[in-house]
mmCIF file of C-alpha atoms in Angstrom:
data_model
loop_
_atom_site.group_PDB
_atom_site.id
_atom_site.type_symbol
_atom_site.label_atom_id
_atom_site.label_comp_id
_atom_site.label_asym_id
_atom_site.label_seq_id
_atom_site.Cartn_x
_atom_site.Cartn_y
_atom_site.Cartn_z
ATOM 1 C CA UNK D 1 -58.212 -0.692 9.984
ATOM 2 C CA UNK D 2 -56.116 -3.236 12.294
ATOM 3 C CA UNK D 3 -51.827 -2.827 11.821
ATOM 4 C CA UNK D 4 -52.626 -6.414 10.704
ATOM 5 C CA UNK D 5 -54.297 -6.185 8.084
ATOM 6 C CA UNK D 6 -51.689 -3.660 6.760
ATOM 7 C CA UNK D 7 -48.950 -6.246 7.408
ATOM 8 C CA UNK D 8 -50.781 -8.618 5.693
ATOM 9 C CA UNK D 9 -51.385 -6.552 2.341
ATOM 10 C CA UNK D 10 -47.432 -5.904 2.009
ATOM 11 C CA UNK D 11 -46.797 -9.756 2.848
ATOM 12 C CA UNK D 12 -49.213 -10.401 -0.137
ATOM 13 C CA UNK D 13 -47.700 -7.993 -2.537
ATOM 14 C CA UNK D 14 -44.189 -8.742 -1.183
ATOM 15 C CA UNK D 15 -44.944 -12.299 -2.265
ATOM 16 C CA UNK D 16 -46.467 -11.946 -5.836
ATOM 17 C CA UNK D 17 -43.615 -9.498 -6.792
ATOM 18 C CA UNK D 18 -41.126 -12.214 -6.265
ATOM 19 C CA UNK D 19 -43.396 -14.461 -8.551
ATOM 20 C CA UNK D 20 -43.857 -11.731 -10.662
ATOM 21 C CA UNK D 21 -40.625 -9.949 -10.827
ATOM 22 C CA UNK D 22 -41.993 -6.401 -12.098
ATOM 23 C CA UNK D 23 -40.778 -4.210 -9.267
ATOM 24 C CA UNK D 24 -44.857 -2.620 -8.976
ATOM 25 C CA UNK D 25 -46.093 -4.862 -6.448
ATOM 26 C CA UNK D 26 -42.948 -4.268 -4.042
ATOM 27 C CA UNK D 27 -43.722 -0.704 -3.804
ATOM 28 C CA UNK D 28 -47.422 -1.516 -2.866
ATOM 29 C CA UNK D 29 -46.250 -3.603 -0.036
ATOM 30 C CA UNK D 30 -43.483 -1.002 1.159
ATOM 31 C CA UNK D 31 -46.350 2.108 1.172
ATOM 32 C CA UNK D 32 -48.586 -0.776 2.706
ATOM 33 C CA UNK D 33 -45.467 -1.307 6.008
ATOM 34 C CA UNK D 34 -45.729 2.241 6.193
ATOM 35 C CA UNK D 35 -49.215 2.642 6.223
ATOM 36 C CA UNK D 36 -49.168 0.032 8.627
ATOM 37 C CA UNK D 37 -46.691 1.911 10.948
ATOM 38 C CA UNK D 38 -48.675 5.396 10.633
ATOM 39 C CA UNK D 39 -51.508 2.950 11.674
ATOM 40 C CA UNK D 40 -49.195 1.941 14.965
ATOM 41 C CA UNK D 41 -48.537 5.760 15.526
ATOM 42 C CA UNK D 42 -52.881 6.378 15.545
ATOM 43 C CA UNK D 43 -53.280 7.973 12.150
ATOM 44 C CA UNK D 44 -56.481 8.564 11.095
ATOM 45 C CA UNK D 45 -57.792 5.427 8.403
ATOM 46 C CA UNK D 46 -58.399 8.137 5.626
ATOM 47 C CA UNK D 47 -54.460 9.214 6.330
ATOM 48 C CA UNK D 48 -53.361 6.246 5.931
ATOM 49 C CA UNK D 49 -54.880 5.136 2.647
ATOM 50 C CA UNK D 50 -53.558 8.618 1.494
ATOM 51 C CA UNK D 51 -50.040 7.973 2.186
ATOM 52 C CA UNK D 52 -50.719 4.218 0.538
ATOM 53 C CA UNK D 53 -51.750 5.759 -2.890
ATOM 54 C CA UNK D 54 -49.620 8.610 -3.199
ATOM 55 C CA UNK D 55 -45.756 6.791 -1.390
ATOM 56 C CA UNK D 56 -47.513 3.848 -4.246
ATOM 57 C CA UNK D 57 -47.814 5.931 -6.761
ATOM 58 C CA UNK D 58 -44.315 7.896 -6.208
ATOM 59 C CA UNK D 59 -42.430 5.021 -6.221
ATOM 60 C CA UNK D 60 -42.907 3.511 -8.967
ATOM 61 C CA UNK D 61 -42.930 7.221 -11.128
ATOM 62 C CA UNK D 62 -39.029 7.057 -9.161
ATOM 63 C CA UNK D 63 -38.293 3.628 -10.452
ATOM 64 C CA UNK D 64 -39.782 3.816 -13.567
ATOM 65 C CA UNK D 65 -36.962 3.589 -15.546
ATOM 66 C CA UNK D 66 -34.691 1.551 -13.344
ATOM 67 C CA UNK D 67 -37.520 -1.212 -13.710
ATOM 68 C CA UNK D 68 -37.746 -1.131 -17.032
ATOM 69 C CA UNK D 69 -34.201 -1.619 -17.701
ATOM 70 C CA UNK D 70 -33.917 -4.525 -15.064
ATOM 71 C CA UNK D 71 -37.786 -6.206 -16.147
ATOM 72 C CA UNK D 72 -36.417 -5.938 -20.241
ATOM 73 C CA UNK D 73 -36.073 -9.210 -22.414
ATOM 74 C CA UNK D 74 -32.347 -10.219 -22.203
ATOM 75 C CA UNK D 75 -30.760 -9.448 -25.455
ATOM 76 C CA UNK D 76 -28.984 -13.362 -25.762
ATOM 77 C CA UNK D 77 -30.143 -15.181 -28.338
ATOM 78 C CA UNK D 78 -31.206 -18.850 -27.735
ATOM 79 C CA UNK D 79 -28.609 -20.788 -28.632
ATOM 80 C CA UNK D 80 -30.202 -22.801 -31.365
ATOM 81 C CA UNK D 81 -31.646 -18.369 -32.788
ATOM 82 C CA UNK D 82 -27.929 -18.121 -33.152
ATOM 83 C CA UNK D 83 -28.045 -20.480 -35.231
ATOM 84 C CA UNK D 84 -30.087 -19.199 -38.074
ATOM 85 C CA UNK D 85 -27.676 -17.878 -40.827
ATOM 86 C CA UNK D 86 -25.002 -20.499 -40.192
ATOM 87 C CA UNK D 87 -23.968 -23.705 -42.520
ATOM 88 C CA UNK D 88 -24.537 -26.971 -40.859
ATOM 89 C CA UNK D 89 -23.209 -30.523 -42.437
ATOM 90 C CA UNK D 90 -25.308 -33.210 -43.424
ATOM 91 C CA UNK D 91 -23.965 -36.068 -41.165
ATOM 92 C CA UNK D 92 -26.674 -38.287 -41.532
ATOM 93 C CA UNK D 93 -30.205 -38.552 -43.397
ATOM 94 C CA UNK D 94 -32.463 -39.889 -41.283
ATOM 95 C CA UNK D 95 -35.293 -39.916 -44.075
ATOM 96 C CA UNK D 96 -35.830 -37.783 -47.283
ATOM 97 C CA UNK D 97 -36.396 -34.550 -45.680
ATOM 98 C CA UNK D 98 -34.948 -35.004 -42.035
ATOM 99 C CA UNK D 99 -31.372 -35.722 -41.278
ATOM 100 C CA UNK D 100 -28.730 -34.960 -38.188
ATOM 101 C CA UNK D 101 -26.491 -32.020 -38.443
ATOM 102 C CA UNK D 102 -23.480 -30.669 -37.467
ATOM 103 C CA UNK D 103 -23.345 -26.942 -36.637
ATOM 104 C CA UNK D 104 -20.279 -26.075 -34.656
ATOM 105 C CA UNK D 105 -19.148 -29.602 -33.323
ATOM 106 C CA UNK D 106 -22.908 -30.037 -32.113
ATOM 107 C CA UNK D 107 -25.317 -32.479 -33.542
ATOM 108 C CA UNK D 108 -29.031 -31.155 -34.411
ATOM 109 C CA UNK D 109 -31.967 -32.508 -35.890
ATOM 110 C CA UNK D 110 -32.906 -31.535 -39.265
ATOM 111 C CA UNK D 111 -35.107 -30.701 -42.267
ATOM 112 C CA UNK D 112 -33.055 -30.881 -45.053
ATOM 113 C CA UNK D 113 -33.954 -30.199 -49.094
ATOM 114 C CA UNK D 114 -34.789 -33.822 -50.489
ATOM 115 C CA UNK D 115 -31.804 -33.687 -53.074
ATOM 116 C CA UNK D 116 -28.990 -32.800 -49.922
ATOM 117 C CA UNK D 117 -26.850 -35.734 -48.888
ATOM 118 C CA UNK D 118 -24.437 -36.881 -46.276
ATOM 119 C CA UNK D 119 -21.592 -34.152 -46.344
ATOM 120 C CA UNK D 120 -23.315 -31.675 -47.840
ATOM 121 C CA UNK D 121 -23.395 -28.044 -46.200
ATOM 122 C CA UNK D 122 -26.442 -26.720 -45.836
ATOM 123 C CA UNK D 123 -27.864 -23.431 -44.604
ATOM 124 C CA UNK D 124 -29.954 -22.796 -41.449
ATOM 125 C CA UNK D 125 -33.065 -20.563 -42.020
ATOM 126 C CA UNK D 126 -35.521 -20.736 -39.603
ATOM 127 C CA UNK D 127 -36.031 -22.923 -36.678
ATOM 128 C CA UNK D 128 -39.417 -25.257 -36.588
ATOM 129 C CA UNK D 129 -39.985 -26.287 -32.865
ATOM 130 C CA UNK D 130 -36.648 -28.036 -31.860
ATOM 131 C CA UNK D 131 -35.640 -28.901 -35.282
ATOM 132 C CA UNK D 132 -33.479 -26.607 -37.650
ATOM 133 C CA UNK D 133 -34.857 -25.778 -41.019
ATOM 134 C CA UNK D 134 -32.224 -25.985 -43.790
ATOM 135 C CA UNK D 135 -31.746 -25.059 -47.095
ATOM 136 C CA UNK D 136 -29.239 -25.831 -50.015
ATOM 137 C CA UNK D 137 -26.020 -23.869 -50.291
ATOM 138 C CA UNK D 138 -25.858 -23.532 -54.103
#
């Protein structure tokens, strides 16, 4: 196998683990820039390939844990999830369900009960696409 073809496979993986961002592929295409150096020094083909699995393969047992840690889903809220639990204030009724409110000093769209009004406090529940979902504080 040509020390180009090496080069190439750790460009390749290089590249889809910074589209990826899983910290796998990098260690393919670092045991692939070795390979390709023990291919510069004349290793034998079946050598190299060896060294590709197993350097692979120990890496990422090594960084396991590290990558899991770095890869995990942030633990922030969205801002409008941090919503959910908090009263909002009717500030406008747009029809007899849907209405503009005020969480915080920040205006949000609305589904509202049908009996709330303008200046009434209401409860956030649930989110439904980018509107909140409200009910009545009794």
């Amino acid at each position: 196998m040509d020390i180009l073809i090496w080069v190439f496979i750790a460009i390749l993986f290089i590249i889809f683990e910074l589209t990826t961002n899983t910290f796998v592929l990098l260690w393919f295409g670092i045991s692939a820039l070795v390979s390709a150096a023990l291919n510069y020094l004349g290793f034998d083909i079946y050598i190299q390939f060896a060294v590709f699995i197993i350097l692979s393969l120990v890496l990422i047992f090594l960084t396991r844990k590290f990558a899991i840690k770095v890869t995990e889903e942030p633990t922030k809220k969205a801002t409008s999830e941090r919503l959910i639990g908090m009263k909002a204030t009717v500030i406008k009724k747009l029809s007899a369900n849907e209405a503009i409110v005020e969480v915080r000093g920040e205006k949000w769209s609305a589904i509202i009960p049908e009996d709330a009004n303008v200046d009434d406090v209401v409860k956030i529940t649930s989110i439904d696409s980018i509107k909140l979902v409200t009910e009545k504080i009794d």
